[in-house]
C-alpha cells in the first residue's frame, strides 16, 4: 500500500509539473553540465538499448555527475543535443526519492503518441545511481496496456542495472569493441 501511495503522489506531482510547463512559454534548453570528450559508458548503454528496442521513442539517463553535488542533469540520451539539460523538479524527485512515475500521456495530443516512464536507474548492487526516462512509441490502434508498458520499462531498467558497475563507471569511457 505504501508503494501505491508513493506512485500516486509521484503521478500527482508529475501532472502538476506538466500543467505548469504547458502554461509557460517555450524556452531554450537550459544546460548545467558538459559531457567529457570521450564516449561514456552511459551513452554506450543508451545507444545499445535504442538499437535493440525499436519500440522506443527515446531513452535518457539523468542524475548527478561525479564531483557535481546537487547538479541534476541529463548525462546520456537518445537526443545528444539535450545532454547537459537541467533535470526538472519531477526528475529530481525520482533521482533523490526513488519514486517511479508512470505517465501514459492519457488524453494528450502528442505527435507521435507515446507512453513515458520515469524510473530509478540502479547499478549491479541495486543502488540508485540516477533516473532512466523510458519513452515508448504508442501509435494509434496499439492495444498495449499501461501495465505492459510499465513491465517493459522495468525490464529495460533491470537489464541496464546488470551492465552498470557503479555510478562513477557510468561517466567513464565506454569499452572499445
PDB file of C-alpha atoms in Angstrom:
ATOM      1  CA  UNK A   1       0.000   0.000   0.000  1.00  0.00           C
ATOM      2  CA  UNK A   2       2.924   2.305   0.784  1.00  0.00           C
ATOM      3  CA  UNK A   3       4.275   1.820  -2.764  1.00  0.00           C
ATOM      4  CA  UNK A   4       0.870   2.665  -4.234  1.00  0.00           C
ATOM      5  CA  UNK A   5       0.793   5.905  -2.217  1.00  0.00           C
ATOM      6  CA  UNK A   6       4.296   6.803  -3.454  1.00  0.00           C
ATOM      7  CA  UNK A   7       3.314   6.132  -7.071  1.00  0.00           C
ATOM      8  CA  UNK A   8       0.083   8.128  -6.664  1.00  0.00           C
ATOM      9  CA  UNK A   9       1.945  11.057  -5.070  1.00  0.00           C
ATOM     10  CA  UNK A  10       4.581  10.985  -7.782  1.00  0.00           C
ATOM     11  CA  UNK A  11       1.928  10.866 -10.509  1.00  0.00           C
ATOM     12  CA  UNK A  12       0.115  13.841  -8.977  1.00  0.00           C
ATOM     13  CA  UNK A  13       3.348  15.821  -8.823  1.00  0.00           C
ATOM     14  CA  UNK A  14       4.029  14.890 -12.435  1.00  0.00           C
ATOM     15  CA  UNK A  15       0.622  16.184 -13.523  1.00  0.00           C
ATOM     16  CA  UNK A  16       1.180  19.437 -11.633  1.00  0.00           C
ATOM     17  CA  UNK A  17       4.601  19.912 -13.199  1.00  0.00           C
ATOM     18  CA  UNK A  18       3.272  19.123 -16.674  1.00  0.00           C
ATOM     19  CA  UNK A  19       0.416  21.604 -16.235  1.00  0.00           C
ATOM     20  CA  UNK A  20       2.847  24.319 -15.152  1.00  0.00           C
ATOM     21  CA  UNK A  21       5.127  23.534 -18.083  1.00  0.00           C
ATOM     22  CA  UNK A  22       2.250  23.835 -20.546  1.00  0.00           C
ATOM     23  CA  UNK A  23       1.373  27.255 -19.161  1.00  0.00           C
ATOM     24  CA  UNK A  24       4.946  28.504 -19.502  1.00  0.00           C
ATOM     25  CA  UNK A  25       6.395  29.930 -22.693  1.00  0.00           C
ATOM     26  CA  UNK A  26       8.768  27.606 -24.548  1.00  0.00           C
ATOM     27  CA  UNK A  27      12.333  28.374 -23.554  1.00  0.00           C
ATOM     28  CA  UNK A  28      15.751  27.436 -24.842  1.00  0.00           C
ATOM     29  CA  UNK A  29      17.194  24.276 -23.335  1.00  0.00           C
ATOM     30  CA  UNK A  30      18.984  25.280 -20.138  1.00  0.00           C
ATOM     31  CA  UNK A  31      22.165  23.287 -19.557  1.00  0.00           C
ATOM     32  CA  UNK A  32      24.188  22.884 -16.383  1.00  0.00           C
ATOM     33  CA  UNK A  33      26.839  20.315 -17.354  1.00  0.00           C
ATOM     34  CA  UNK A  34      29.081  19.381 -20.267  1.00  0.00           C
ATOM     35  CA  UNK A  35      29.897  15.752 -21.027  1.00  0.00           C
ATOM     36  CA  UNK A  36      33.533  14.699 -21.312  1.00  0.00           C
ATOM     37  CA  UNK A  37      35.060  14.315 -24.779  1.00  0.00           C
ATOM     38  CA  UNK A  38      35.157  10.504 -24.561  1.00  0.00           C
ATOM     39  CA  UNK A  39      32.088   8.371 -25.181  1.00  0.00           C
ATOM     40  CA  UNK A  40      30.861   7.473 -21.714  1.00  0.00           C
ATOM     41  CA  UNK A  41      29.593   4.046 -20.674  1.00  0.00           C
ATOM     42  CA  UNK A  42      26.201   5.676 -20.018  1.00  0.00           C
ATOM     43  CA  UNK A  43      25.906   6.825 -23.646  1.00  0.00           C
ATOM     44  CA  UNK A  44      27.047   3.433 -24.957  1.00  0.00           C
ATOM     45  CA  UNK A  45      24.310   1.784 -22.870  1.00  0.00           C
ATOM     46  CA  UNK A  46      21.674   4.153 -24.262  1.00  0.00           C
ATOM     47  CA  UNK A  47      22.880   3.521 -27.816  1.00  0.00           C
ATOM     48  CA  UNK A  48      22.727  -0.267 -27.278  1.00  0.00           C
ATOM     49  CA  UNK A  49      19.218  -0.153 -25.808  1.00  0.00           C
ATOM     50  CA  UNK A  50      17.902   2.116 -28.565  1.00  0.00           C
ATOM     51  CA  UNK A  51      19.395  -0.164 -31.249  1.00  0.00           C
ATOM     52  CA  UNK A  52      17.765  -3.251 -29.763  1.00  0.00           C
ATOM     53  CA  UNK A  53      14.358  -1.736 -28.915  1.00  0.00           C
ATOM     54  CA  UNK A  54      12.658  -0.250 -31.986  1.00  0.00           C
ATOM     55  CA  UNK A  55       9.518   0.277 -29.886  1.00  0.00           C
ATOM     56  CA  UNK A  56      11.286   3.096 -28.017  1.00  0.00           C
ATOM     57  CA  UNK A  57      10.954   6.727 -28.969  1.00  0.00           C
ATOM     58  CA  UNK A  58      13.733   7.758 -26.573  1.00  0.00           C
ATOM     59  CA  UNK A  59      15.796   6.826 -23.534  1.00  0.00           C
ATOM     60  CA  UNK A  60      17.571   9.311 -21.302  1.00  0.00           C
ATOM     61  CA  UNK A  61      19.672   8.904 -18.183  1.00  0.00           C
ATOM     62  CA  UNK A  62      19.833  11.665 -15.589  1.00  0.00           C
ATOM     63  CA  UNK A  63      21.455  12.305 -12.238  1.00  0.00           C
ATOM     64  CA  UNK A  64      24.408  13.941 -10.522  1.00  0.00           C
ATOM     65  CA  UNK A  65      27.707  13.749 -12.415  1.00  0.00           C
ATOM     66  CA  UNK A  66      30.693  12.879 -10.183  1.00  0.00           C
ATOM     67  CA  UNK A  67      32.046  15.969  -8.457  1.00  0.00           C
ATOM     68  CA  UNK A  68      28.854  17.972  -9.112  1.00  0.00           C
ATOM     69  CA  UNK A  69      26.856  17.503  -5.889  1.00  0.00           C
ATOM     70  CA  UNK A  70      23.345  18.922  -6.232  1.00  0.00           C
ATOM     71  CA  UNK A  71      23.637  19.320 -10.020  1.00  0.00           C
ATOM     72  CA  UNK A  72      20.940  17.200 -11.659  1.00  0.00           C
ATOM     73  CA  UNK A  73      21.335  16.837 -15.383  1.00  0.00           C
ATOM     74  CA  UNK A  74      20.711  14.625 -18.394  1.00  0.00           C
ATOM     75  CA  UNK A  75      24.041  12.840 -18.829  1.00  0.00           C
ATOM     76  CA  UNK A  76      23.192  10.395 -21.627  1.00  0.00           C
ATOM     77  CA  UNK A  77      20.369  10.009 -24.080  1.00  0.00           C
ATOM     78  CA  UNK A  78      18.985   9.340 -27.498  1.00  0.00           C
ATOM     79  CA  UNK A  79      18.924  13.086 -28.253  1.00  0.00           C
ATOM     80  CA  UNK A  80      22.604  14.124 -27.912  1.00  0.00           C
ATOM     81  CA  UNK A  81      21.780  17.835 -28.211  1.00  0.00           C
ATOM     82  CA  UNK A  82      19.970  17.578 -24.855  1.00  0.00           C
ATOM     83  CA  UNK A  83      22.971  16.191 -22.928  1.00  0.00           C
ATOM     84  CA  UNK A  84      23.622  18.582 -20.048  1.00  0.00           C
ATOM     85  CA  UNK A  85      19.967  19.685 -19.870  1.00  0.00           C
ATOM     86  CA  UNK A  86      18.854  20.667 -16.370  1.00  0.00           C
ATOM     87  CA  UNK A  87      16.640  17.997 -14.797  1.00  0.00           C
ATOM     88  CA  UNK A  88      13.078  19.031 -13.930  1.00  0.00           C
ATOM     89  CA  UNK A  89      11.700  19.005 -10.393  1.00  0.00           C
ATOM     90  CA  UNK A  90       9.863  15.750 -11.172  1.00  0.00           C
ATOM     91  CA  UNK A  91      13.100  14.172 -12.471  1.00  0.00           C
ATOM     92  CA  UNK A  92      14.902  15.186  -9.279  1.00  0.00           C
ATOM     93  CA  UNK A  93      12.112  13.618  -7.209  1.00  0.00           C
ATOM     94  CA  UNK A  94      12.741  10.267  -8.901  1.00  0.00           C
ATOM     95  CA  UNK A  95      16.532  10.645  -8.549  1.00  0.00           C
ATOM     96  CA  UNK A  96      16.502  11.612  -4.864  1.00  0.00           C
ATOM     97  CA  UNK A  97      13.488   9.690  -3.525  1.00  0.00           C
ATOM     98  CA  UNK A  98      13.435   6.635  -5.790  1.00  0.00           C
ATOM     99  CA  UNK A  99       9.844   7.076  -6.970  1.00  0.00           C
ATOM    100  CA  UNK A 100       8.648   5.617 -10.251  1.00  0.00           C
ATOM    101  CA  UNK A 101       6.328   7.815 -12.302  1.00  0.00           C
ATOM    102  CA  UNK A 102       4.002   6.338 -14.888  1.00  0.00           C
ATOM    103  CA  UNK A 103       2.911   8.868 -17.490  1.00  0.00           C
ATOM    104  CA  UNK A 104       0.794   7.156 -20.143  1.00  0.00           C
ATOM    105  CA  UNK A 105       0.170  10.606 -21.672  1.00  0.00           C
ATOM    106  CA  UNK A 106      -3.562   9.991 -21.317  1.00  0.00           C
ATOM    107  CA  UNK A 107      -5.656  12.394 -23.374  1.00  0.00           C
ATOM    108  CA  UNK A 108      -2.567  14.233 -24.638  1.00  0.00           C
ATOM    109  CA  UNK A 109      -2.178  15.438 -28.211  1.00  0.00           C
ATOM    110  CA  UNK A 110       1.390  14.144 -28.567  1.00  0.00           C
ATOM    111  CA  UNK A 111       2.677  13.591 -32.070  1.00  0.00           C
ATOM    112  CA  UNK A 112       3.827  10.880 -32.191  1.00  0.00           C
ATOM    113  CA  UNK A 113       1.745   9.265 -29.437  1.00  0.00           C
ATOM    114  CA  UNK A 114       3.882   7.992 -26.580  1.00  0.00           C
ATOM    115  CA  UNK A 115       3.888   6.461 -23.119  1.00  0.00           C
ATOM    116  CA  UNK A 116       6.556   7.719 -20.692  1.00  0.00           C
ATOM    117  CA  UNK A 117       8.063   6.056 -17.612  1.00  0.00           C
ATOM    118  CA  UNK A 118      10.458   7.678 -15.150  1.00  0.00           C
ATOM    119  CA  UNK A 119      12.164   5.071 -13.022  1.00  0.00           C
ATOM    120  CA  UNK A 120      15.192   4.961 -10.736  1.00  0.00           C
ATOM    121  CA  UNK A 121      18.378   3.872 -12.504  1.00  0.00           C
ATOM    122  CA  UNK A 122      20.274   1.270 -10.488  1.00  0.00           C
ATOM    123  CA  UNK A 123      23.716  -0.331 -10.569  1.00  0.00           C
ATOM    124  CA  UNK A 124      24.577  -4.040 -10.233  1.00  0.00           C
ATOM    125  CA  UNK A 125      24.426  -3.761  -6.432  1.00  0.00           C
ATOM    126  CA  UNK A 126      20.897  -2.323  -6.575  1.00  0.00           C
ATOM    127  CA  UNK A 127      21.951   1.187  -5.548  1.00  0.00           C
ATOM    128  CA  UNK A 128      20.081   4.113  -7.099  1.00  0.00           C
ATOM    129  CA  UNK A 129      22.507   5.960  -9.389  1.00  0.00           C
ATOM    130  CA  UNK A 130      20.104   8.258 -11.220  1.00  0.00           C
ATOM    131  CA  UNK A 131      16.995   8.196 -13.378  1.00  0.00           C
ATOM    132  CA  UNK A 132      16.024   6.407 -16.578  1.00  0.00           C
ATOM    133  CA  UNK A 133      13.305   8.033 -18.678  1.00  0.00           C
ATOM    134  CA  UNK A 134      11.930   5.352 -20.975  1.00  0.00           C
ATOM    135  CA  UNK A 135       9.589   6.622 -23.708  1.00  0.00           C
ATOM    136  CA  UNK A 136       7.678   4.139 -25.832  1.00  0.00           C
ATOM    137  CA  UNK A 137       6.021   4.773 -29.168  1.00  0.00           C
ATOM    138  CA  UNK A 138       2.298   4.241 -28.711  1.00  0.00           C
ATOM    139  CA  UNK A 139       0.759   4.517 -32.166  1.00  0.00           C
ATOM    140  CA  UNK A 140      -2.998   4.718 -32.618  1.00  0.00           C
ATOM    141  CA  UNK A 141      -4.530   1.270 -32.524  1.00  0.00           C
ATOM    142  CA  UNK A 142      -1.928  -0.134 -30.127  1.00  0.00           C
ATOM    143  CA  UNK A 143      -3.644  -2.314 -27.586  1.00  0.00           C
ATOM    144  CA  UNK A 144      -0.748  -2.379 -25.131  1.00  0.00           C
ATOM    145  CA  UNK A 145      -1.874  -1.614 -21.580  1.00  0.00           C
ATOM    146  CA  UNK A 146      -0.213   0.739 -19.102  1.00  0.00           C
ATOM    147  CA  UNK A 147       0.817  -2.350 -17.133  1.00  0.00           C
ATOM    148  CA  UNK A 148       2.530  -3.852 -20.194  1.00  0.00           C
ATOM    149  CA  UNK A 149       4.435  -0.610 -20.843  1.00  0.00           C
ATOM    150  CA  UNK A 150       5.391  -0.455 -17.146  1.00  0.00           C
ATOM    151  CA  UNK A 151       6.690  -4.029 -17.182  1.00  0.00           C
ATOM    152  CA  UNK A 152       8.654  -3.390 -20.394  1.00  0.00           C
ATOM    153  CA  UNK A 153      10.211  -0.223 -18.899  1.00  0.00           C
ATOM    154  CA  UNK A 154      11.102  -2.122 -15.729  1.00  0.00           C
ATOM    155  CA  UNK A 155      12.757  -4.865 -17.768  1.00  0.00           C
ATOM    156  CA  UNK A 156      14.856  -2.312 -19.668  1.00  0.00           C
ATOM    157  CA  UNK A 157      15.862  -0.660 -16.371  1.00  0.00           C
ATOM    158  CA  UNK A 158      16.771  -4.003 -14.797  1.00  0.00           C
ATOM    159  CA  UNK A 159      18.866  -5.085 -17.791  1.00  0.00           C
ATOM    160  CA  UNK A 160      20.676  -1.740 -17.699  1.00  0.00           C
ATOM    161  CA  UNK A 161      21.456  -2.272 -13.994  1.00  0.00           C
ATOM    162  CA  UNK A 162      23.235  -5.536 -14.816  1.00  0.00           C
ATOM    163  CA  UNK A 163      25.652  -3.529 -17.003  1.00  0.00           C
ATOM    164  CA  UNK A 164      26.342  -0.680 -14.543  1.00  0.00           C
ATOM    165  CA  UNK A 165      29.204  -1.493 -12.135  1.00  0.00           C
ATOM    166  CA  UNK A 166      28.816   1.799 -10.235  1.00  0.00           C
ATOM    167  CA  UNK A 167      27.701   5.410 -10.506  1.00  0.00           C
ATOM    168  CA  UNK A 168      31.241   6.551 -11.354  1.00  0.00           C
ATOM    169  CA  UNK A 169      31.561   3.895 -14.090  1.00  0.00           C
ATOM    170  CA  UNK A 170      28.636   5.476 -15.989  1.00  0.00           C
ATOM    171  CA  UNK A 171      30.830   8.513 -16.653  1.00  0.00           C
ATOM    172  CA  UNK A 172      33.946   6.575 -17.560  1.00  0.00           C
ATOM    173  CA  UNK A 173      34.921   5.654 -21.106  1.00  0.00           C
ATOM    174  CA  UNK A 174      32.858   3.033 -22.905  1.00  0.00           C
ATOM    175  CA  UNK A 175      34.741  -0.168 -23.643  1.00  0.00           C
ATOM    176  CA  UNK A 176      36.143  -0.235 -27.160  1.00  0.00           C
ATOM    177  CA  UNK A 177      34.906  -3.131 -29.359  1.00  0.00           C
TER     178      UNK A 177
END
